[in-house]
Coordinates of C-alpha atoms in Angstrom, one line a residue:
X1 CA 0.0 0.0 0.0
X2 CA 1.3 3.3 -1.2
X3 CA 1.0 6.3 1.2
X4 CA 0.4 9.8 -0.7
X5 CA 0.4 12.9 1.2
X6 CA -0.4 16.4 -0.7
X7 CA -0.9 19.5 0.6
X8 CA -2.6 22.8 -1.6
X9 CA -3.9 25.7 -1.2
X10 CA -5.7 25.5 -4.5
X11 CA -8.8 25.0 -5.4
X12 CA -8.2 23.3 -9.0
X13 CA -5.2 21.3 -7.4
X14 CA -7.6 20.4 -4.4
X15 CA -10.5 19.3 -7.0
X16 CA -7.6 17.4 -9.2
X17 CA -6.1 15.0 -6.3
X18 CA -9.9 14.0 -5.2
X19 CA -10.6 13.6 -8.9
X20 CA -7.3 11.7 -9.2
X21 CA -7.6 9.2 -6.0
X22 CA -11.3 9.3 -5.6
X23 CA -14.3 10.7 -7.6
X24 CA -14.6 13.4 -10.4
X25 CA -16.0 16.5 -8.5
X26 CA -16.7 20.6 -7.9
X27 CA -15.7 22.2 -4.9
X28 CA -16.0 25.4 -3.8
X29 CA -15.3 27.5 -0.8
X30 CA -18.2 29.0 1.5
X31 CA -16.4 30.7 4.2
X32 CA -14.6 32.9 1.9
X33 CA -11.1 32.4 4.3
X34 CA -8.0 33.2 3.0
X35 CA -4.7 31.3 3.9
X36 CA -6.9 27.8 4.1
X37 CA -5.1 24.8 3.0
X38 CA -6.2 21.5 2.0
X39 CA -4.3 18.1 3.5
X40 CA -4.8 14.8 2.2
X41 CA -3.3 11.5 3.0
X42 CA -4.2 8.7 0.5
X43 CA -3.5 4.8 0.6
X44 CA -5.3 3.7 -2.5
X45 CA -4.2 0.0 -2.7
X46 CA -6.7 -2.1 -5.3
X47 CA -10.4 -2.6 -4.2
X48 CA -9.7 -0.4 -1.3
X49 CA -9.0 3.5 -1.0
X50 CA -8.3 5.4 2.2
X51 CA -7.4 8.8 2.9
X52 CA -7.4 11.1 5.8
X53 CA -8.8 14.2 4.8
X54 CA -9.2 18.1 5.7
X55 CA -9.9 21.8 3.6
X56 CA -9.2 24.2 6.3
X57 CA -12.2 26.0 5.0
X58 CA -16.1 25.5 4.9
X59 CA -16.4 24.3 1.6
X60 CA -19.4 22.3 -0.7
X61 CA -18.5 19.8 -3.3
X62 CA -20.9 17.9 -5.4
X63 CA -20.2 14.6 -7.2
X64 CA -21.9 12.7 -10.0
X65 CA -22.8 9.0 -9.1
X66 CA -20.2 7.7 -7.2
X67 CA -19.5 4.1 -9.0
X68 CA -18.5 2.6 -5.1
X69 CA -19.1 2.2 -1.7
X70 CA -17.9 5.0 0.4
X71 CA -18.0 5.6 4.1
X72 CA -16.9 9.2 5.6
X73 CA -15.8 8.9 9.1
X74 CA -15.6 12.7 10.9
X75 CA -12.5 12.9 13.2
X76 CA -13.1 16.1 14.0
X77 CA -16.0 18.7 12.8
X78 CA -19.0 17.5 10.7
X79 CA -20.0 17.6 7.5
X80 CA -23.6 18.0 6.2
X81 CA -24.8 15.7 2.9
X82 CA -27.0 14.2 1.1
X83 CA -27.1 11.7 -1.8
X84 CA -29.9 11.5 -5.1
X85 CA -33.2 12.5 -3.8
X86 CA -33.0 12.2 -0.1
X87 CA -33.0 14.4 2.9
X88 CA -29.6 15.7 4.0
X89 CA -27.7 14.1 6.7
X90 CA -25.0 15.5 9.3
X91 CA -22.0 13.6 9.8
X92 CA -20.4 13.7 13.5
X93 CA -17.2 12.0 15.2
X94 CA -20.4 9.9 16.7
X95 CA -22.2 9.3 13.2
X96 CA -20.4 8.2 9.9
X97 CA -21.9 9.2 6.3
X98 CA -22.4 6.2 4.0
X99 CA -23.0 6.4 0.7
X100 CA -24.1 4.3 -2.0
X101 CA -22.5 3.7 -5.2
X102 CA -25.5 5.1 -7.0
X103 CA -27.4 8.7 -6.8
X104 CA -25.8 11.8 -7.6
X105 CA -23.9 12.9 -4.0
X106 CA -23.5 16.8 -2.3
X107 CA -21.4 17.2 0.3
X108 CA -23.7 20.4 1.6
X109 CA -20.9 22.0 4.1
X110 CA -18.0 19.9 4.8
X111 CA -16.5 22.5 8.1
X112 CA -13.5 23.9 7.7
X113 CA -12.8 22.3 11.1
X114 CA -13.5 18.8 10.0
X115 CA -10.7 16.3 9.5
X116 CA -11.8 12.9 8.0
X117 CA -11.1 9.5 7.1
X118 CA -12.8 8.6 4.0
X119 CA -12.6 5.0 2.6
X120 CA -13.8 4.1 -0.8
X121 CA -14.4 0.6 -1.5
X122 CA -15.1 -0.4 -5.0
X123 CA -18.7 -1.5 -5.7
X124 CA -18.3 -5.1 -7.0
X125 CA -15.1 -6.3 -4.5
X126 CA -18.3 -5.8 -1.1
X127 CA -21.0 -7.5 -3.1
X128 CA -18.7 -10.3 -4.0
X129 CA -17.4 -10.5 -0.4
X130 CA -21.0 -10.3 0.9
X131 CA -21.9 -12.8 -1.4
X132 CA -18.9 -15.5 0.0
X133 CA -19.6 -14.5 3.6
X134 CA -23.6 -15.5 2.4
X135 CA -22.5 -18.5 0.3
X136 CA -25.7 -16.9 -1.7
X137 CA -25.7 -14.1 -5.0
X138 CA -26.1 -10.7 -3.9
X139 CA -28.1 -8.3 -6.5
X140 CA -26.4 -5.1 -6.2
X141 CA -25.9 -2.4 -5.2
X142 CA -26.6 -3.2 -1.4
X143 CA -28.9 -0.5 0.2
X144 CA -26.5 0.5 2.9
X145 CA -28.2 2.7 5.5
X146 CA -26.9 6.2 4.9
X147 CA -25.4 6.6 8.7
X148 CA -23.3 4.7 10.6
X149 CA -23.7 4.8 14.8
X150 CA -20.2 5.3 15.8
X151 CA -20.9 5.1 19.4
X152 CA -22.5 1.4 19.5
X153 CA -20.3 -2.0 20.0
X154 CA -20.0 -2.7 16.0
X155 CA -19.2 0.9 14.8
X156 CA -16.7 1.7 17.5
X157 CA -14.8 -1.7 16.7
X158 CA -15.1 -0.9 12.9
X159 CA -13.7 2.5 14.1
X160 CA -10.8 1.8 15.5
X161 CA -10.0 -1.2 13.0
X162 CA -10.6 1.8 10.6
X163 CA -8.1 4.5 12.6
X164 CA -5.7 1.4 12.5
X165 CA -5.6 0.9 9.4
X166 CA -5.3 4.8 8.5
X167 CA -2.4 5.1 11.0
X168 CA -0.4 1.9 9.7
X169 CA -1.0 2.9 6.1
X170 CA 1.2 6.2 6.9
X171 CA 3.9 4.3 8.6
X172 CA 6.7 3.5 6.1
X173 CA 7.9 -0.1 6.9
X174 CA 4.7 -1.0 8.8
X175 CA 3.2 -4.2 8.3
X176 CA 0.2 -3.2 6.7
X177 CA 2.8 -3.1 3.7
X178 CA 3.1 -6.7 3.7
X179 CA 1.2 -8.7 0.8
X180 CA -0.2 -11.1 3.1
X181 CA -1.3 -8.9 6.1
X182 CA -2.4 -5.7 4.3
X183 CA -5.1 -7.9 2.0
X184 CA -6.2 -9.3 5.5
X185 CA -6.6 -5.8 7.0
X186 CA -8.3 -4.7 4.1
X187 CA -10.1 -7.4 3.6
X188 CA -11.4 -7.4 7.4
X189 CA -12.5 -3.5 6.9
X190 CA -15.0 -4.6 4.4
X191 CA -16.8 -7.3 6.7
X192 CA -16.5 -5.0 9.5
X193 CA -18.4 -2.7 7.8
X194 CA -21.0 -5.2 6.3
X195 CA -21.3 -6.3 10.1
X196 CA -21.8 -3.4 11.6
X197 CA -23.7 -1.1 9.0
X198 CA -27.5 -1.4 8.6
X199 CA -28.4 -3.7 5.7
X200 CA -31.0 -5.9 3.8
X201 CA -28.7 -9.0 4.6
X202 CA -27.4 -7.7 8.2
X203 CA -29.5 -10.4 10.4
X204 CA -28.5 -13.2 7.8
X205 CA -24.5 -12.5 8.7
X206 CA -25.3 -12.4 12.4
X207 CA -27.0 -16.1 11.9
X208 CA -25.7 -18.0 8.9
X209 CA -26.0 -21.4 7.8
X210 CA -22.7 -23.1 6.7
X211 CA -22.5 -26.4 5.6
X212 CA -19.6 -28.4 5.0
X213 CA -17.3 -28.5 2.4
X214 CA -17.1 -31.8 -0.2
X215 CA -13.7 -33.2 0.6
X216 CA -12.6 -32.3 -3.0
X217 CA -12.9 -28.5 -2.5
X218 CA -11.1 -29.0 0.9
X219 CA -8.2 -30.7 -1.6
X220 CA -8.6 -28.1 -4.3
X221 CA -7.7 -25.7 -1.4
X222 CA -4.4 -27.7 -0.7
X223 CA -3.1 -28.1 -3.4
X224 CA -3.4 -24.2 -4.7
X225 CA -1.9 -23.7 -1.2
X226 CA 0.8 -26.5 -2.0
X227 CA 1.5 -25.1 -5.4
X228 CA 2.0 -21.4 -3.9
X229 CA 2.8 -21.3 -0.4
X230 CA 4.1 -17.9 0.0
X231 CA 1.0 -16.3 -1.5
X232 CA -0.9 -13.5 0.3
X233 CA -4.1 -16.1 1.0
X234 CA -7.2 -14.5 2.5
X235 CA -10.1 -17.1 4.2
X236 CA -12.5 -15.1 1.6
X237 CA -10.3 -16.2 -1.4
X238 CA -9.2 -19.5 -0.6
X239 CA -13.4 -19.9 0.2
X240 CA -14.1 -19.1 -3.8
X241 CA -11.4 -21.4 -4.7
X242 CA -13.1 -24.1 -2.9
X243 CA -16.8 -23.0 -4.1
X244 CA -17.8 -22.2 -0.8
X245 CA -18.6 -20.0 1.7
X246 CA -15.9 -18.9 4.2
X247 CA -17.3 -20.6 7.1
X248 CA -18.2 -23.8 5.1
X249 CA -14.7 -23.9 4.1
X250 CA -13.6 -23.4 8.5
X251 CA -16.0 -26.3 8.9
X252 CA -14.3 -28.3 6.4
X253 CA -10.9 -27.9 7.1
X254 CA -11.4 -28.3 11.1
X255 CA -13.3 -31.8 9.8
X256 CA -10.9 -33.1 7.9
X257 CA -7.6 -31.7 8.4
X258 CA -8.2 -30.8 12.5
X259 CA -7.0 -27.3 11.9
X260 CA -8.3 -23.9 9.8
X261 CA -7.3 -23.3 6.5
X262 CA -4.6 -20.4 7.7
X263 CA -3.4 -23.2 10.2
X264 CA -2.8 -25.3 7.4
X265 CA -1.3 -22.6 5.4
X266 CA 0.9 -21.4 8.2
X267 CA 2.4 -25.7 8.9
X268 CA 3.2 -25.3 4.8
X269 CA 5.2 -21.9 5.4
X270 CA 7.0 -23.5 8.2
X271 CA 8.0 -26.3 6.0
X272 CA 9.2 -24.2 3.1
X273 CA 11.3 -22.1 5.6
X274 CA 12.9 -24.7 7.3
X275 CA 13.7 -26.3 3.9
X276 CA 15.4 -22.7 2.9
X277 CA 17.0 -22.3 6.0
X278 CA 19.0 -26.1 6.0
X279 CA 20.1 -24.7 2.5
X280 CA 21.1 -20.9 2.9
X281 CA 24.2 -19.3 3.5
X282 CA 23.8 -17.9 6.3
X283 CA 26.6 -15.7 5.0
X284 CA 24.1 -14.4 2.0
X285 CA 20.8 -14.1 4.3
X286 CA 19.2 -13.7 7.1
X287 CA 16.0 -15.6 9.1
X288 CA 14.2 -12.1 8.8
X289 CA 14.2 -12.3 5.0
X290 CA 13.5 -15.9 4.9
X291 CA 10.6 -15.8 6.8
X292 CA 9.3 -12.3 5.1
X293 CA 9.9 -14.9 1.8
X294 CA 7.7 -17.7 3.1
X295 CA 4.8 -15.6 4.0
X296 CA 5.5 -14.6 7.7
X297 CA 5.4 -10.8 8.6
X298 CA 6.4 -10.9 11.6
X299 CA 9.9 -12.6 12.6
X300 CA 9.5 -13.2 16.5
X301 CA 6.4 -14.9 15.8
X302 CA 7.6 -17.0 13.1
X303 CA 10.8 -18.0 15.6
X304 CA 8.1 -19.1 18.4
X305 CA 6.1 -20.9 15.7
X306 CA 9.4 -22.7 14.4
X307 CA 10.5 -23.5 17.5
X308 CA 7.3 -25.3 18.9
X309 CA 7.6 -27.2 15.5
X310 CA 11.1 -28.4 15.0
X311 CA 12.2 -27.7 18.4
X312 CA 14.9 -25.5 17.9
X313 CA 15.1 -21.8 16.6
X314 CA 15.4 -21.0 13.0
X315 CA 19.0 -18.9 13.4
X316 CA 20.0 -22.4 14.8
X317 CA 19.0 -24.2 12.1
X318 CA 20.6 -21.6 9.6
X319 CA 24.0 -21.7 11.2
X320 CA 24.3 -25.5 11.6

């Protein structure tokens, strides 16, 4: 995930870098201020955009239909809205904005004292992941409810998943860089979201009704795992490998393997590394970049996890 931070105190450069990371658009200034200046920190990163967001001045921007899902989450300030033909909504630290990918969108009076984290997630990438966590098609667009309770048990965890997230996606180095753990985050904002907003198909996530997966899609599974061990795997992918929902696919692999499919994944890693690590020169590498290589983000875990495998560390096993 690439970080982007720009700063301007230009209108046409501010309406440019919305248009360029998020949607085309019109701003324009009500306050009149002088001296404002727009900040913007974006991590666009595939199916997923975030950015953390401010003007400086009262301004109102209008939009065409937006083409995505888009949820703006005031971290200080409000901002006033409204999307097609219905009423206008206020947008608090207490109260996100959600907005559908359809219906032309105004953003009434975004304050010049409101800072923001905005993510945009692109329309097909949540139906298809509704539809997986479902094991059932999804006509879209999902009618989202158009605010977001910040201050009950689902929206504060989605918020702070969501102010993780934003702060990890600014650190250089961080390990929301990583392949494998950034498509989990990102992934995991998404059915945050579908769990915690108001929605058509809300009560069927809170209750659904897996049902085991046919041995062969549990071997189908393996043997993509097998053939690419060090892939970024997420539950929700490996599940459409198999042809099956992502708890159908838990199910499965706890039946017939005794472990979860990121168990299993992880014993492969393990065997890859160890493999590497009997063969390196320990002259020419080290365990860090042989366990980033094998799919493991984070070194002191991976040396606990090798450890309680082959029973000793994997710098031992490198040197010997």
């Amino acid at each position: 995930m690439l970080f982007l931070t720009e700063s301007t105190g230009d209108l046409d450069e501010a309406r440019s870098i919305i248009a360029r990371h998020f949607y085309t658009n019109f701003v324009d200034t009500l306050s009149g201020r002088r001296g404002w200046r727009a900040r913007f920190g974006i991590a666009p990163a595939g199916s997923v955009t975030l950015g953390d967001l401010s003007f400086g001045t009262d301004i109102r921007m209008q939009f065409g239909e937006l083409g995505a899902y888009h949820v703006d989450v005031p971290l200080t300030g409000a901002m006033t809205w409204r999307q097609g033909n219905g009423p206008s909504h206020t947008a608090t630290t207490s109260k996100a904005a959600v907005f559908q990918p359809v219906g032309g969108t105004t953003l009434e009076r975004w304050s010049g004292d409101c800072r923001l984290l905005a993510i945009k997630i692109d329309k097909q990438a949540l139906e298809n992941h509704l539809a997986a966590l479902l094991d059932a098609p999804v006509p879209g667009p999902v009618q989202l409810r158009p605010t977001l309770d910040l201050s009950g048990a689902a929206g504060a965890s989605w918020l702070n998943l969501l102010r993780l997230v934003a702060a990890e996606s600014a650190r250089s180095g961080g390990l929301l860089h990583h392949p494998v753990l950034g498509a989990r985050l990102r992934e995991d904002l998404i059915t945050g979201l579908l769990l915690a907003a108001d929605h058509p198909y809300r009560e069927a996530l809170h209750r659904p009704r897996p049902v085991l997966a046919a041995p062969r899609s549990v071997r189908r599974v393996v043997e993509v795992m097998r053939a690419e061990p060090s892939r970024p795997y997420t539950v929700v992918e490996l599940a459409r490998i198999a042809g099956v929902s992502p708890r159908s696919l838990q199910l499965s692999f706890r039946r017939y393997l005794d472990m979860p499919p990121l168990s299993y994944l992880r014993e492969l890693r393990l065997g890859v590394a160890h493999e590497q690590l009997v063969q390196a020169d320990p002259s020419q590498t080290t365990v860090a970049d042989i366990a980033y290589q094998a799919g493991f983000p984070h070194p002191s875990r991976f040396a606990a996890a090798y450890r309680h495998r082959y029973g000793v560390y994997p710098s031992e096993t490198l040197r010997s």
